PDB file of C-alpha atoms in Angstrom:
ATOM      1  CA  MET A   1      28.588  -1.844  -1.959  1.00 60.00           C
ATOM      2  CA  LEU A   2      31.149  -3.918  -0.050  1.00 83.00           C
ATOM      3  CA  SER A   3      29.934  -7.445   0.604  1.00 92.00           C
ATOM      4  CA  ARG A   4      30.797  -7.254   4.304  1.00 93.00           C
ATOM      5  CA  VAL A   5      28.759  -4.064   4.718  1.00 95.00           C
ATOM      6  CA  ALA A   6      25.800  -5.645   2.898  1.00 96.00           C
ATOM      7  CA  GLU A   7      25.979  -8.671   5.190  1.00 97.00           C
ATOM      8  CA  ASN A   8      26.130  -6.541   8.336  1.00 97.00           C
ATOM      9  CA  ILE A   9      23.120  -4.459   7.280  1.00 97.00           C
ATOM     10  CA  TYR A  10      21.163  -7.612   6.439  1.00 98.00           C
ATOM     11  CA  TRP A  11      21.870  -9.204   9.817  1.00 97.00           C
ATOM     12  CA  LEU A  12      21.261  -5.947  11.679  1.00 97.00           C
ATOM     13  CA  ALA A  13      17.710  -6.018  10.329  1.00 97.00           C
ATOM     14  CA  ARG A  14      17.216  -9.722  11.010  1.00 98.00           C
ATOM     15  CA  TYR A  15      18.332  -9.480  14.634  1.00 98.00           C
ATOM     16  CA  VAL A  16      16.201  -6.409  15.404  1.00 98.00           C
ATOM     17  CA  GLU A  17      13.204  -8.223  13.907  1.00 97.00           C
ATOM     18  CA  ARG A  18      14.037 -11.382  15.856  1.00 97.00           C
ATOM     19  CA  ALA A  19      14.196  -9.520  19.170  1.00 97.00           C
ATOM     20  CA  GLU A  20      10.785  -7.965  18.536  1.00 96.00           C
ATOM     21  CA  ASN A  21       9.189 -11.232  17.432  1.00 95.00           C
ATOM     22  CA  THR A  22      10.540 -13.150  20.412  1.00 95.00           C
ATOM     23  CA  ALA A  23       9.260 -10.495  22.797  1.00 95.00           C
ATOM     24  CA  ARG A  24       5.812 -10.809  21.200  1.00 93.00           C
ATOM     25  CA  ILE A  25       5.518 -14.575  21.518  1.00 93.00           C
ATOM     26  CA  VAL A  26       6.622 -14.547  25.174  1.00 92.00           C
ATOM     27  CA  SER A  27       4.153 -11.786  26.037  1.00 91.00           C
ATOM     28  CA  VAL A  28       1.248 -13.429  24.203  1.00 88.00           C
ATOM     29  CA  ASN A  29       1.947 -16.817  25.761  1.00 86.00           C
ATOM     30  CA  ALA A  30       1.871 -15.375  29.268  1.00 85.00           C
ATOM     31  CA  ASN A  31      -1.549 -13.845  28.558  1.00 82.00           C
ATOM     32  CA  LEU A  32      -2.816 -17.032  26.907  1.00 79.00           C
ATOM     33  CA  LEU A  33      -2.103 -19.083  30.012  1.00 76.00           C
ATOM     34  CA  LEU A  34      -4.480 -16.816  31.915  1.00 74.00           C
ATOM     35  CA  ASP A  35      -7.270 -17.375  29.359  1.00 71.00           C
ATOM     36  CA  LEU A  36      -7.221 -21.171  29.174  1.00 71.00           C
ATOM     37  CA  PRO A  37      -8.214 -23.529  32.002  1.00 68.00           C
ATOM     38  CA  ARG A  38      -5.664 -25.699  33.779  1.00 66.00           C
ATOM     39  CA  GLY A  39      -5.014 -28.905  31.863  1.00 62.00           C
ATOM     40  CA  ILE A  40      -5.643 -27.298  28.484  1.00 63.00           C
ATOM     41  CA  ALA A  41      -3.139 -24.438  28.616  1.00 60.00           C
ATOM     42  CA  PRO A  42      -0.120 -25.324  26.454  1.00 68.00           C
ATOM     43  CA  GLY A  43       2.553 -24.273  28.929  1.00 81.00           C
ATOM     44  CA  TRP A  44       5.905 -22.936  27.753  1.00 90.00           C
ATOM     45  CA  GLN A  45       7.408 -25.802  25.773  1.00 90.00           C
ATOM     46  CA  PRO A  46       5.861 -24.750  22.400  1.00 88.00           C
ATOM     47  CA  LEU A  47       7.808 -21.485  22.507  1.00 91.00           C
ATOM     48  CA  VAL A  48      11.078 -23.394  22.513  1.00 93.00           C
ATOM     49  CA  TYR A  49       9.884 -25.439  19.529  1.00 90.00           C
ATOM     50  CA  ILE A  50       9.130 -22.205  17.652  1.00 90.00           C
ATOM     51  CA  THR A  51      12.833 -21.336  17.894  1.00 89.00           C
ATOM     52  CA  GLY A  52      13.802 -24.793  16.627  1.00 89.00           C
ATOM     53  CA  ALA A  53      16.343 -25.098  19.468  1.00 91.00           C
ATOM     54  CA  ASN A  54      14.589 -27.734  21.570  1.00 92.00           C
ATOM     55  CA  ALA A  55      17.556 -30.146  21.449  1.00 93.00           C
ATOM     56  CA  TRP A  56      19.925 -27.424  22.649  1.00 94.00           C
ATOM     57  CA  PHE A  57      17.450 -26.386  25.351  1.00 95.00           C
ATOM     58  CA  GLU A  58      17.130 -29.935  26.682  1.00 95.00           C
ATOM     59  CA  GLU A  59      20.904 -30.213  26.849  1.00 94.00           C
ATOM     60  CA  HIS A  60      21.248 -27.093  29.017  1.00 94.00           C
ATOM     61  CA  TYR A  61      18.012 -26.921  31.049  1.00 96.00           C
ATOM     62  CA  PRO A  62      16.417 -29.539  33.336  1.00 95.00           C
ATOM     63  CA  ASP A  63      12.791 -28.979  32.278  1.00 94.00           C
ATOM     64  CA  TYR A  64      10.350 -26.808  30.311  1.00 93.00           C
ATOM     65  CA  GLY A  65       9.152 -24.884  33.335  1.00 92.00           C
ATOM     66  CA  GLU A  66       8.291 -21.210  32.988  1.00 91.00           C
ATOM     67  CA  PRO A  67      11.468 -19.792  34.624  1.00 93.00           C
ATOM     68  CA  ASN A  68      13.739 -21.864  32.371  1.00 95.00           C
ATOM     69  CA  VAL A  69      11.926 -21.091  29.121  1.00 95.00           C
ATOM     70  CA  VAL A  70      11.583 -17.389  29.920  1.00 95.00           C
ATOM     71  CA  HIS A  71      15.300 -17.102  30.704  1.00 95.00           C
ATOM     72  CA  PHE A  72      16.151 -19.092  27.562  1.00 96.00           C
ATOM     73  CA  LEU A  73      14.078 -16.814  25.322  1.00 96.00           C
ATOM     74  CA  ILE A  74      14.881 -13.493  26.986  1.00 97.00           C
ATOM     75  CA  GLY A  75      18.320 -13.611  28.519  1.00 94.00           C
ATOM     76  CA  ASP A  76      20.397 -16.643  27.504  1.00 94.00           C
ATOM     77  CA  GLU A  77      23.314 -15.131  25.590  1.00 93.00           C
ATOM     78  CA  ARG A  78      24.377 -18.588  24.379  1.00 93.00           C
ATOM     79  CA  HIS A  79      21.153 -18.931  22.360  1.00 93.00           C
ATOM     80  CA  SER A  80      20.945 -16.961  19.099  1.00 92.00           C
ATOM     81  CA  GLY A  81      17.148 -16.724  19.378  1.00 92.00           C
ATOM     82  CA  SER A  82      17.105 -14.953  22.739  1.00 96.00           C
ATOM     83  CA  ILE A  83      16.252 -11.279  22.984  1.00 97.00           C
ATOM     84  CA  LEU A  84      19.520 -10.339  24.674  1.00 97.00           C
ATOM     85  CA  TYR A  85      21.623 -12.222  22.094  1.00 97.00           C
ATOM     86  CA  ALA A  86      19.657 -10.723  19.188  1.00 97.00           C
ATOM     87  CA  VAL A  87      19.925  -7.161  20.499  1.00 98.00           C
ATOM     88  CA  ALA A  88      23.652  -7.580  21.183  1.00 97.00           C
ATOM     89  CA  ALA A  89      24.224  -9.042  17.706  1.00 97.00           C
ATOM     90  CA  ALA A  90      22.222  -6.241  16.063  1.00 97.00           C
ATOM     91  CA  ARG A  91      24.277  -3.680  17.997  1.00 97.00           C
ATOM     92  CA  GLU A  92      27.561  -5.285  16.937  1.00 96.00           C
ATOM     93  CA  ASN A  93      26.516  -5.372  13.278  1.00 96.00           C
ATOM     94  CA  CYS A  94      25.446  -1.735  13.501  1.00 95.00           C
ATOM     95  CA  ARG A  95      28.691  -0.715  15.220  1.00 94.00           C
ATOM     96  CA  THR A  96      30.767  -1.933  12.280  1.00 93.00           C
ATOM     97  CA  ILE A  97      28.720   0.015   9.712  1.00 93.00           C
ATOM     98  CA  ARG A  98      27.996   3.241  11.578  1.00 90.00           C
ATOM     99  CA  ASP A  99      28.857   5.307   8.491  1.00 89.00           C
ATOM    100  CA  PHE A 100      25.983   3.683   6.610  1.00 91.00           C
ATOM    101  CA  VAL A 101      23.162   4.214   9.117  1.00 92.00           C
ATOM    102  CA  PRO A 102      21.888   7.388  10.787  1.00 93.00           C
ATOM    103  CA  ARG A 103      23.644   8.206  14.036  1.00 93.00           C
ATOM    104  CA  GLU A 104      20.296   8.330  15.827  1.00 95.00           C
ATOM    105  CA  ALA A 105      19.630   4.698  14.884  1.00 94.00           C
ATOM    106  CA  TRP A 106      22.923   3.619  16.438  1.00 95.00           C
ATOM    107  CA  GLU A 107      22.096   5.564  19.598  1.00 96.00           C
ATOM    108  CA  LEU A 108      18.640   3.984  19.858  1.00 96.00           C
ATOM    109  CA  LEU A 109      20.063   0.512  19.338  1.00 96.00           C
ATOM    110  CA  ASN A 110      22.768   1.086  21.916  1.00 96.00           C
ATOM    111  CA  GLU A 111      20.148   2.305  24.416  1.00 97.00           C
ATOM    112  CA  LEU A 112      18.037  -0.798  23.683  1.00 97.00           C
ATOM    113  CA  TYR A 113      21.006  -3.087  24.338  1.00 97.00           C
ATOM    114  CA  LEU A 114      21.823  -1.375  27.637  1.00 97.00           C
ATOM    115  CA  TYR A 115      18.183  -1.617  28.719  1.00 98.00           C
ATOM    116  CA  ALA A 116      17.898  -5.281  27.711  1.00 97.00           C
ATOM    117  CA  ARG A 117      21.065  -6.107  29.658  1.00 97.00           C
ATOM    118  CA  ASP A 118      20.597  -3.935  32.734  1.00 97.00           C
ATOM    119  CA  GLU A 119      16.899  -4.707  33.259  1.00 97.00           C
ATOM    120  CA  LEU A 120      17.183  -8.422  32.476  1.00 95.00           C
ATOM    121  CA  GLU A 121      16.727  -9.633  36.034  1.00 94.00           C
ATOM    122  CA  ARG A 122      13.501  -7.645  36.409  1.00 94.00           C
ATOM    123  CA  GLY A 123      12.355  -8.643  32.934  1.00 94.00           C
ATOM    124  CA  THR A 124      12.418 -12.338  33.745  1.00 93.00           C
ATOM    125  CA  THR A 125      10.088 -11.939  36.733  1.00 92.00           C
ATOM    126  CA  LYS A 126       6.320 -12.191  36.405  1.00 90.00           C
ATOM    127  CA  GLY A 127       5.884  -8.685  37.759  1.00 91.00           C
ATOM    128  CA  GLY A 128       8.434  -7.015  35.523  1.00 94.00           C
ATOM    129  CA  ARG A 129       8.065  -9.066  32.355  1.00 93.00           C
ATOM    130  CA  HIS A 130       5.226  -7.123  30.732  1.00 93.00           C
ATOM    131  CA  GLY A 131       6.972  -3.747  30.970  1.00 95.00           C
ATOM    132  CA  TYR A 132      10.293  -5.198  29.858  1.00 97.00           C
ATOM    133  CA  LEU A 133       8.863  -6.900  26.756  1.00 96.00           C
ATOM    134  CA  LYS A 134       6.758  -3.878  25.856  1.00 96.00           C
ATOM    135  CA  HIS A 135       9.869  -1.702  25.941  1.00 97.00           C
ATOM    136  CA  ILE A 136      11.749  -4.173  23.689  1.00 97.00           C
ATOM    137  CA  ILE A 137       8.902  -4.228  21.138  1.00 96.00           C
ATOM    138  CA  GLN A 138       8.444  -0.466  21.048  1.00 96.00           C
ATOM    139  CA  SER A 139      12.193   0.175  20.811  1.00 97.00           C
ATOM    140  CA  ALA A 140      12.562  -2.281  17.922  1.00 97.00           C
ATOM    141  CA  GLN A 141       9.685  -0.598  16.126  1.00 96.00           C
ATOM    142  CA  GLY A 142      11.271   2.790  16.759  1.00 96.00           C
ATOM    143  CA  ILE A 143      14.591   1.633  15.302  1.00 96.00           C
ATOM    144  CA  ASN A 144      12.883   0.199  12.210  1.00 95.00           C
ATOM    145  CA  GLY A 145      10.874   3.373  11.742  1.00 95.00           C
ATOM    146  CA  LEU A 146      13.928   5.595  12.101  1.00 95.00           C
ATOM    147  CA  LEU A 147      15.913   3.527   9.613  1.00 95.00           C
ATOM    148  CA  SER A 148      13.063   3.526   7.097  1.00 94.00           C
ATOM    149  CA  GLY A 149      12.492   7.251   7.476  1.00 94.00           C
ATOM    150  CA  THR A 150      16.071   8.563   7.499  1.00 93.00           C
ATOM    151  CA  MET A 151      18.374   6.024   5.826  1.00 92.00           C
ATOM    152  CA  LEU A 152      19.286   6.516   2.177  1.00 92.00           C
ATOM    153  CA  HIS A 153      17.077   4.216   0.118  1.00 93.00           C
ATOM    154  CA  ASP A 154      20.012   2.870  -1.846  1.00 94.00           C
ATOM    155  CA  GLN A 155      21.429  -0.647  -2.094  1.00 94.00           C
ATOM    156  CA  GLY A 156      22.179  -0.678   1.623  1.00 94.00           C
ATOM    157  CA  TYR A 157      18.532  -0.069   2.403  1.00 95.00           C
ATOM    158  CA  GLU A 158      17.531  -2.957   0.140  1.00 97.00           C
ATOM    159  CA  PHE A 159      19.671  -5.310   2.226  1.00 97.00           C
ATOM    160  CA  LEU A 160      18.016  -3.923   5.361  1.00 97.00           C
ATOM    161  CA  HIS A 161      14.656  -4.623   3.735  1.00 96.00           C
ATOM    162  CA  LEU A 162      15.737  -8.135   2.769  1.00 98.00           C
ATOM    163  CA  GLY A 163      16.830  -8.993   6.300  1.00 98.00           C
ATOM    164  CA  ARG A 164      13.647  -7.704   7.886  1.00 97.00           C
ATOM    165  CA  PHE A 165      11.251  -9.576   5.623  1.00 98.00           C
ATOM    166  CA  MET A 166      13.262 -12.792   5.491  1.00 98.00           C
ATOM    167  CA  GLU A 167      13.170 -12.930   9.294  1.00 97.00           C
ATOM    168  CA  ARG A 168       9.443 -12.177   9.329  1.00 96.00           C
ATOM    169  CA  ALA A 169       8.635 -14.878   6.802  1.00 97.00           C
ATOM    170  CA  ASP A 170      10.619 -17.416   8.799  1.00 95.00           C
ATOM    171  CA  MET A 171       9.024 -16.486  12.124  1.00 94.00           C
ATOM    172  CA  THR A 172       5.474 -16.389  10.737  1.00 95.00           C
ATOM    173  CA  THR A 173       5.789 -19.931   9.389  1.00 94.00           C
ATOM    174  CA  ARG A 174       7.298 -21.152  12.673  1.00 91.00           C
ATOM    175  CA  ILE A 175       4.507 -19.644  14.762  1.00 90.00           C
ATOM    176  CA  ILE A 176       1.787 -21.108  12.531  1.00 89.00           C
ATOM    177  CA  ASP A 177       3.407 -24.543  12.545  1.00 87.00           C
ATOM    178  CA  VAL A 178       3.995 -24.891  16.275  1.00 83.00           C
ATOM    179  CA  ARG A 179       0.976 -22.988  17.554  1.00 77.00           C
ATOM    180  CA  SER A 180      -1.558 -24.746  15.349  1.00 77.00           C
ATOM    181  CA  ALA A 181      -0.172 -28.157  16.301  1.00 71.00           C
ATOM    182  CA  ASN A 182       0.606 -27.817  19.999  1.00 56.00           C
ATOM    183  CA  LEU A 183      -1.540 -25.075  21.438  1.00 49.00           C
ATOM    184  CA  LEU A 184      -4.408 -27.407  22.316  1.00 49.00           C
ATOM    185  CA  PRO A 185      -4.821 -31.181  22.281  1.00 46.00           C
ATOM    186  CA  ASN A 186      -6.720 -32.736  19.387  1.00 49.00           C
ATOM    187  CA  ALA A 187     -10.087 -31.045  19.115  1.00 48.00           C
ATOM    188  CA  THR A 188     -13.016 -32.619  20.904  1.00 48.00           C
ATOM    189  CA  THR A 189     -16.502 -31.352  21.516  1.00 49.00           C
ATOM    190  CA  ASP A 190     -15.520 -30.264  25.015  1.00 54.00           C
ATOM    191  CA  LEU A 191     -12.546 -28.261  23.746  1.00 54.00           C
ATOM    192  CA  GLN A 192     -14.168 -26.530  20.784  1.00 60.00           C
ATOM    193  CA  PRO A 193     -15.135 -23.422  22.833  1.00 64.00           C
ATOM    194  CA  PHE A 194     -11.399 -22.811  23.308  1.00 72.00           C
ATOM    195  CA  GLU A 195     -10.551 -23.037  19.596  1.00 76.00           C
ATOM    196  CA  THR A 196     -11.190 -19.336  19.090  1.00 81.00           C
ATOM    197  CA  ILE A 197      -8.793 -18.494  21.928  1.00 81.00           C
ATOM    198  CA  GLN A 198      -6.183 -20.661  20.205  1.00 80.00           C
ATOM    199  CA  TRP A 199      -6.396 -18.819  16.897  1.00 87.00           C
ATOM    200  CA  VAL A 200      -6.679 -15.394  18.488  1.00 89.00           C
ATOM    201  CA  SER A 201      -3.360 -16.099  20.217  1.00 86.00           C
ATOM    202  CA  VAL A 202      -1.789 -17.066  16.880  1.00 88.00           C
ATOM    203  CA  LEU A 203      -2.894 -13.725  15.438  1.00 92.00           C
ATOM    204  CA  LYS A 204      -1.778 -11.757  18.484  1.00 91.00           C
ATOM    205  CA  SER A 205       1.664 -13.362  18.335  1.00 88.00           C
ATOM    206  CA  MET A 206       2.099 -11.342  15.126  1.00 91.00           C
ATOM    207  CA  THR A 207      -0.015  -8.337  16.130  1.00 91.00           C
ATOM    208  CA  ALA A 208      -2.408  -9.450  13.400  1.00 94.00           C
ATOM    209  CA  TYR A 209      -5.697  -9.627  15.284  1.00 94.00           C
ATOM    210  CA  GLN A 210      -7.015  -6.163  14.442  1.00 95.00           C
ATOM    211  CA  ALA A 211      -5.862  -6.412  10.815  1.00 96.00           C
ATOM    212  CA  TYR A 212      -7.549  -9.809  10.510  1.00 96.00           C
ATOM    213  CA  ARG A 213     -10.864  -8.539  11.863  1.00 94.00           C
ATOM    214  CA  ARG A 214     -10.806  -5.541   9.564  1.00 94.00           C
ATOM    215  CA  SER A 215      -9.880  -7.609   6.507  1.00 94.00           C
ATOM    216  CA  GLU A 216     -11.926 -10.770   6.998  1.00 91.00           C
ATOM    217  CA  GLN A 217     -14.911  -9.347   8.906  1.00 86.00           C
ATOM    218  CA  VAL A 218     -15.787 -12.800  10.245  1.00 85.00           C
ATOM    219  CA  ARG A 219     -15.142 -14.539  13.530  1.00 86.00           C
ATOM    220  CA  VAL A 220     -11.695 -15.983  14.117  1.00 88.00           C
ATOM    221  CA  GLN A 221     -11.478 -19.488  12.674  1.00 87.00           C
ATOM    222  CA  ARG A 222      -8.729 -21.801  11.478  1.00 88.00           C
ATOM    223  CA  GLU A 223      -9.371 -21.638   7.721  1.00 90.00           C
ATOM    224  CA  ARG A 224      -9.575 -17.859   7.521  1.00 92.00           C
ATOM    225  CA  VAL A 225      -6.602 -17.307   9.821  1.00 93.00           C
ATOM    226  CA  LEU A 226      -4.394 -19.611   7.743  1.00 94.00           C
ATOM    227  CA  ARG A 227      -5.468 -17.935   4.502  1.00 95.00           C
ATOM    228  CA  PHE A 228      -4.787 -14.497   6.039  1.00 96.00           C
ATOM    229  CA  LEU A 229      -1.353 -15.325   7.451  1.00 96.00           C
ATOM    230  CA  PHE A 230      -0.097 -17.232   4.428  1.00 96.00           C
ATOM    231  CA  GLN A 231      -1.551 -15.302   1.505  1.00 96.00           C
ATOM    232  CA  HIS A 232      -2.814 -11.841   2.412  1.00 96.00           C
ATOM    233  CA  LYS A 233      -1.168  -9.329   0.100  1.00 95.00           C
ATOM    234  CA  ALA A 234      -1.551  -6.209   2.244  1.00 96.00           C
ATOM    235  CA  PHE A 235      -0.664  -7.471   5.741  1.00 97.00           C
ATOM    236  CA  PRO A 236       3.090  -6.920   6.295  1.00 96.00           C
ATOM    237  CA  ARG A 237       3.619 -10.091   8.336  1.00 96.00           C
ATOM    238  CA  ALA A 238       1.776 -12.456   5.988  1.00 97.00           C
ATOM    239  CA  VAL A 239       4.189 -14.853   4.290  1.00 97.00           C
ATOM    240  CA  TRP A 240       3.146 -13.802   0.751  1.00 97.00           C
ATOM    241  CA  HIS A 241       3.721 -10.132   1.569  1.00 97.00           C
ATOM    242  CA  CYS A 242       7.149 -10.904   3.066  1.00 98.00           C
ATOM    243  CA  ILE A 243       8.268 -12.883   0.015  1.00 98.00           C
ATOM    244  CA  GLU A 244       6.934 -10.276  -2.416  1.00 98.00           C
ATOM    245  CA  SER A 245       8.693  -7.498  -0.474  1.00 98.00           C
ATOM    246  CA  THR A 246      11.881  -9.538  -0.622  1.00 98.00           C
ATOM    247  CA  ARG A 247      11.452 -10.026  -4.364  1.00 97.00           C
ATOM    248  CA  GLN A 248      10.988  -6.290  -4.907  1.00 97.00           C
ATOM    249  CA  SER A 249      14.242  -5.550  -3.074  1.00 97.00           C
ATOM    250  CA  LEU A 250      16.082  -8.199  -5.079  1.00 98.00           C
ATOM    251  CA  GLU A 251      14.910  -6.516  -8.286  1.00 97.00           C
ATOM    252  CA  LYS A 252      16.937  -3.423  -7.357  1.00 96.00           C
ATOM    253  CA  LEU A 253      20.229  -5.251  -6.811  1.00 96.00           C
ATOM    254  CA  PRO A 254      22.892  -6.370  -9.286  1.00 95.00           C
ATOM    255  CA  ARG A 255      23.532 -10.079 -10.003  1.00 95.00           C
ATOM    256  CA  LYS A 256      19.999 -10.829  -8.840  1.00 96.00           C
ATOM    257  CA  ASP A 257      18.839 -13.525 -11.271  1.00 97.00           C
ATOM    258  CA  ALA A 258      19.503 -16.650  -9.190  1.00 97.00           C
ATOM    259  CA  ALA A 259      17.934 -15.210  -6.030  1.00 97.00           C
ATOM    260  CA  LEU A 260      14.973 -13.899  -8.016  1.00 97.00           C
ATOM    261  CA  ARG A 261      14.303 -17.363  -9.419  1.00 97.00           C
ATOM    262  CA  VAL A 262      14.133 -18.815  -5.908  1.00 97.00           C
ATOM    263  CA  ALA A 263      11.912 -15.977  -4.651  1.00 97.00           C
ATOM    264  CA  GLY A 264       9.623 -16.388  -7.665  1.00 97.00           C
ATOM    265  CA  ARG A 265       9.277 -20.102  -7.014  1.00 96.00           C
ATOM    266  CA  VAL A 266       8.407 -19.539  -3.340  1.00 97.00           C
ATOM    267  CA  LYS A 267       5.829 -16.922  -4.311  1.00 97.00           C
ATOM    268  CA  ARG A 268       4.189 -19.184  -6.923  1.00 96.00           C
ATOM    269  CA  ASN A 269       4.013 -22.061  -4.450  1.00 94.00           C
ATOM    270  CA  LEU A 270       2.339 -19.773  -1.916  1.00 95.00           C
ATOM    271  CA  GLU A 271      -0.220 -18.594  -4.456  1.00 94.00           C
ATOM    272  CA  ALA A 272      -1.062 -22.139  -5.602  1.00 94.00           C
ATOM    273  CA  ALA A 273      -1.357 -23.709  -2.142  1.00 92.00           C
ATOM    274  CA  GLU A 274      -4.504 -24.037  -0.053  1.00 93.00           C
ATOM    275  CA  PRO A 275      -3.071 -24.734   3.424  1.00 89.00           C
ATOM    276  CA  TRP A 276      -6.431 -24.229   5.132  1.00 88.00           C
ATOM    277  CA  ARG A 277      -7.645 -27.428   3.437  1.00 90.00           C
ATOM    278  CA  LEU A 278      -4.842 -29.505   4.967  1.00 88.00           C
ATOM    279  CA  ASP A 279      -5.123 -31.523   8.156  1.00 85.00           C
ATOM    280  CA  GLN A 280      -2.537 -30.854  10.857  1.00 83.00           C
ATOM    281  CA  GLN A 281      -0.011 -33.405   9.656  1.00 87.00           C
ATOM    282  CA  GLN A 282      -0.252 -32.178   6.065  1.00 90.00           C
ATOM    283  CA  LEU A 283       0.018 -28.566   7.214  1.00 90.00           C
ATOM    284  CA  HIS A 284       3.188 -29.407   9.132  1.00 89.00           C
ATOM    285  CA  ALA A 285       4.690 -31.012   6.008  1.00 92.00           C
ATOM    286  CA  TYR A 286       3.718 -27.982   3.909  1.00 94.00           C
ATOM    287  CA  VAL A 287       5.302 -25.557   6.379  1.00 93.00           C
ATOM    288  CA  ASP A 288       8.473 -27.662   6.513  1.00 93.00           C
ATOM    289  CA  GLU A 289       8.751 -27.432   2.730  1.00 94.00           C
ATOM    290  CA  LEU A 290       8.080 -23.690   2.832  1.00 95.00           C
ATOM    291  CA  GLN A 291      10.746 -23.135   5.475  1.00 95.00           C
ATOM    292  CA  LEU A 292      13.267 -25.070   3.405  1.00 95.00           C
ATOM    293  CA  SER A 293      12.464 -22.776   0.468  1.00 97.00           C
ATOM    294  CA  ILE A 294      12.956 -19.683   2.644  1.00 97.00           C
ATOM    295  CA  GLY A 295      16.266 -21.154   3.817  1.00 96.00           C
ATOM    296  CA  GLU A 296      17.261 -21.750   0.185  1.00 97.00           C
ATOM    297  CA  LEU A 297      16.482 -18.114  -0.597  1.00 97.00           C
ATOM    298  CA  HIS A 298      18.678 -16.960   2.294  1.00 97.00           C
ATOM    299  CA  THR A 299      21.477 -19.233   1.070  1.00 97.00           C
ATOM    300  CA  GLU A 300      21.238 -17.759  -2.421  1.00 97.00           C
ATOM    301  CA  ILE A 301      21.330 -14.207  -1.048  1.00 97.00           C
ATOM    302  CA  ALA A 302      24.399 -15.034   1.043  1.00 96.00           C
ATOM    303  CA  LYS A 303      26.160 -16.816  -1.823  1.00 96.00           C
ATOM    304  CA  THR A 304      25.531 -13.938  -4.237  1.00 96.00           C
ATOM    305  CA  TRP A 305      26.331 -10.875  -2.127  1.00 96.00           C
ATOM    306  CA  PHE A 306      28.046 -11.798   1.138  1.00 95.00           C
ATOM    307  CA  PRO A 307      31.720 -12.726   1.630  1.00 91.00           C
ATOM    308  CA  PRO A 308      32.425 -16.469   1.919  1.00 84.00           C
ATOM    309  CA  PRO A 309      32.713 -17.779   5.475  1.00 74.00           C
ATOM    310  CA  LEU A 310      36.204 -17.862   6.886  1.00 61.00           C
ATOM    311  CA  VAL A 311      37.828 -21.289   6.727  1.00 52.00           C
ATOM    312  CA  LEU A 312      40.515 -21.924   9.332  1.00 48.00           C
ATOM    313  CA  ASP A 313      43.674 -23.577   8.067  1.00 47.00           C
ATOM    314  CA  ALA A 314      43.734 -27.045   9.592  1.00 44.00           C
ATOM    315  CA  ALA A 315      47.529 -27.010   9.571  1.00 45.00           C
ATOM    316  CA  ALA A 316      47.701 -23.774  11.539  1.00 42.00           C
TER     317      ALA A 316
END
């Protein structure tokens, strides 16, 4: 497979996944603000920190008010984590490899882009936001389902698989890190009744609430949620599952040894860790280390299979 095609398929999957994940966290946050009393509700700033683009946001927006953050996450085409940017980037990657994906997938993705662009103004309003985000989520799921069900499961599909689960692993760790730290102030006796709401929102950000209840069969609590989201082997958005799925795809590719070593190390570290025993500062440090490992795995994938980045001639 041509390296440029492999790269485009990989990023197609990552951007579709990113659009869906961003739509989820915006939708869940809006509902969370209705559930928590004034003064305790986290506001919108944590969502910017999940993207890791807080410095860029502060450079371009005057404050972390709802209208600014919602526009930043949904419709700011300058920001690679926004829904509109992600959908446009997925569409462009798909356009260049249309011979490798089913025609119906291209048509669905093109329709999603047109919807995201044309309905943006309505989607950033309080009245239109729910329907807009729901459409984004369902369309992304439809595209993923169509690709999984109709695309040849050859090397190209493995790169699609890699992109999807690398993006999921990254987003799951970001949500855990920021939500667990910033959703509520430090716990006090008065705030403990709201702790369950905090962790339910973490689960709902990944559509994990029902799976958690079925698997754990206990009330929602910090220790069990962290164990579930980091280490559950059957939940497709748990970090362990994402890394293992990535490893399985790597096994089917040529020149895989270096990337497999990194994936194996990440998986072993996940299995050996007990993040639910860590206090918040230690958990943050653990997630930082895990994210660096995921970034190292992406770098190894890119170095092994993708074309080198273009370097402009300084003398030109």
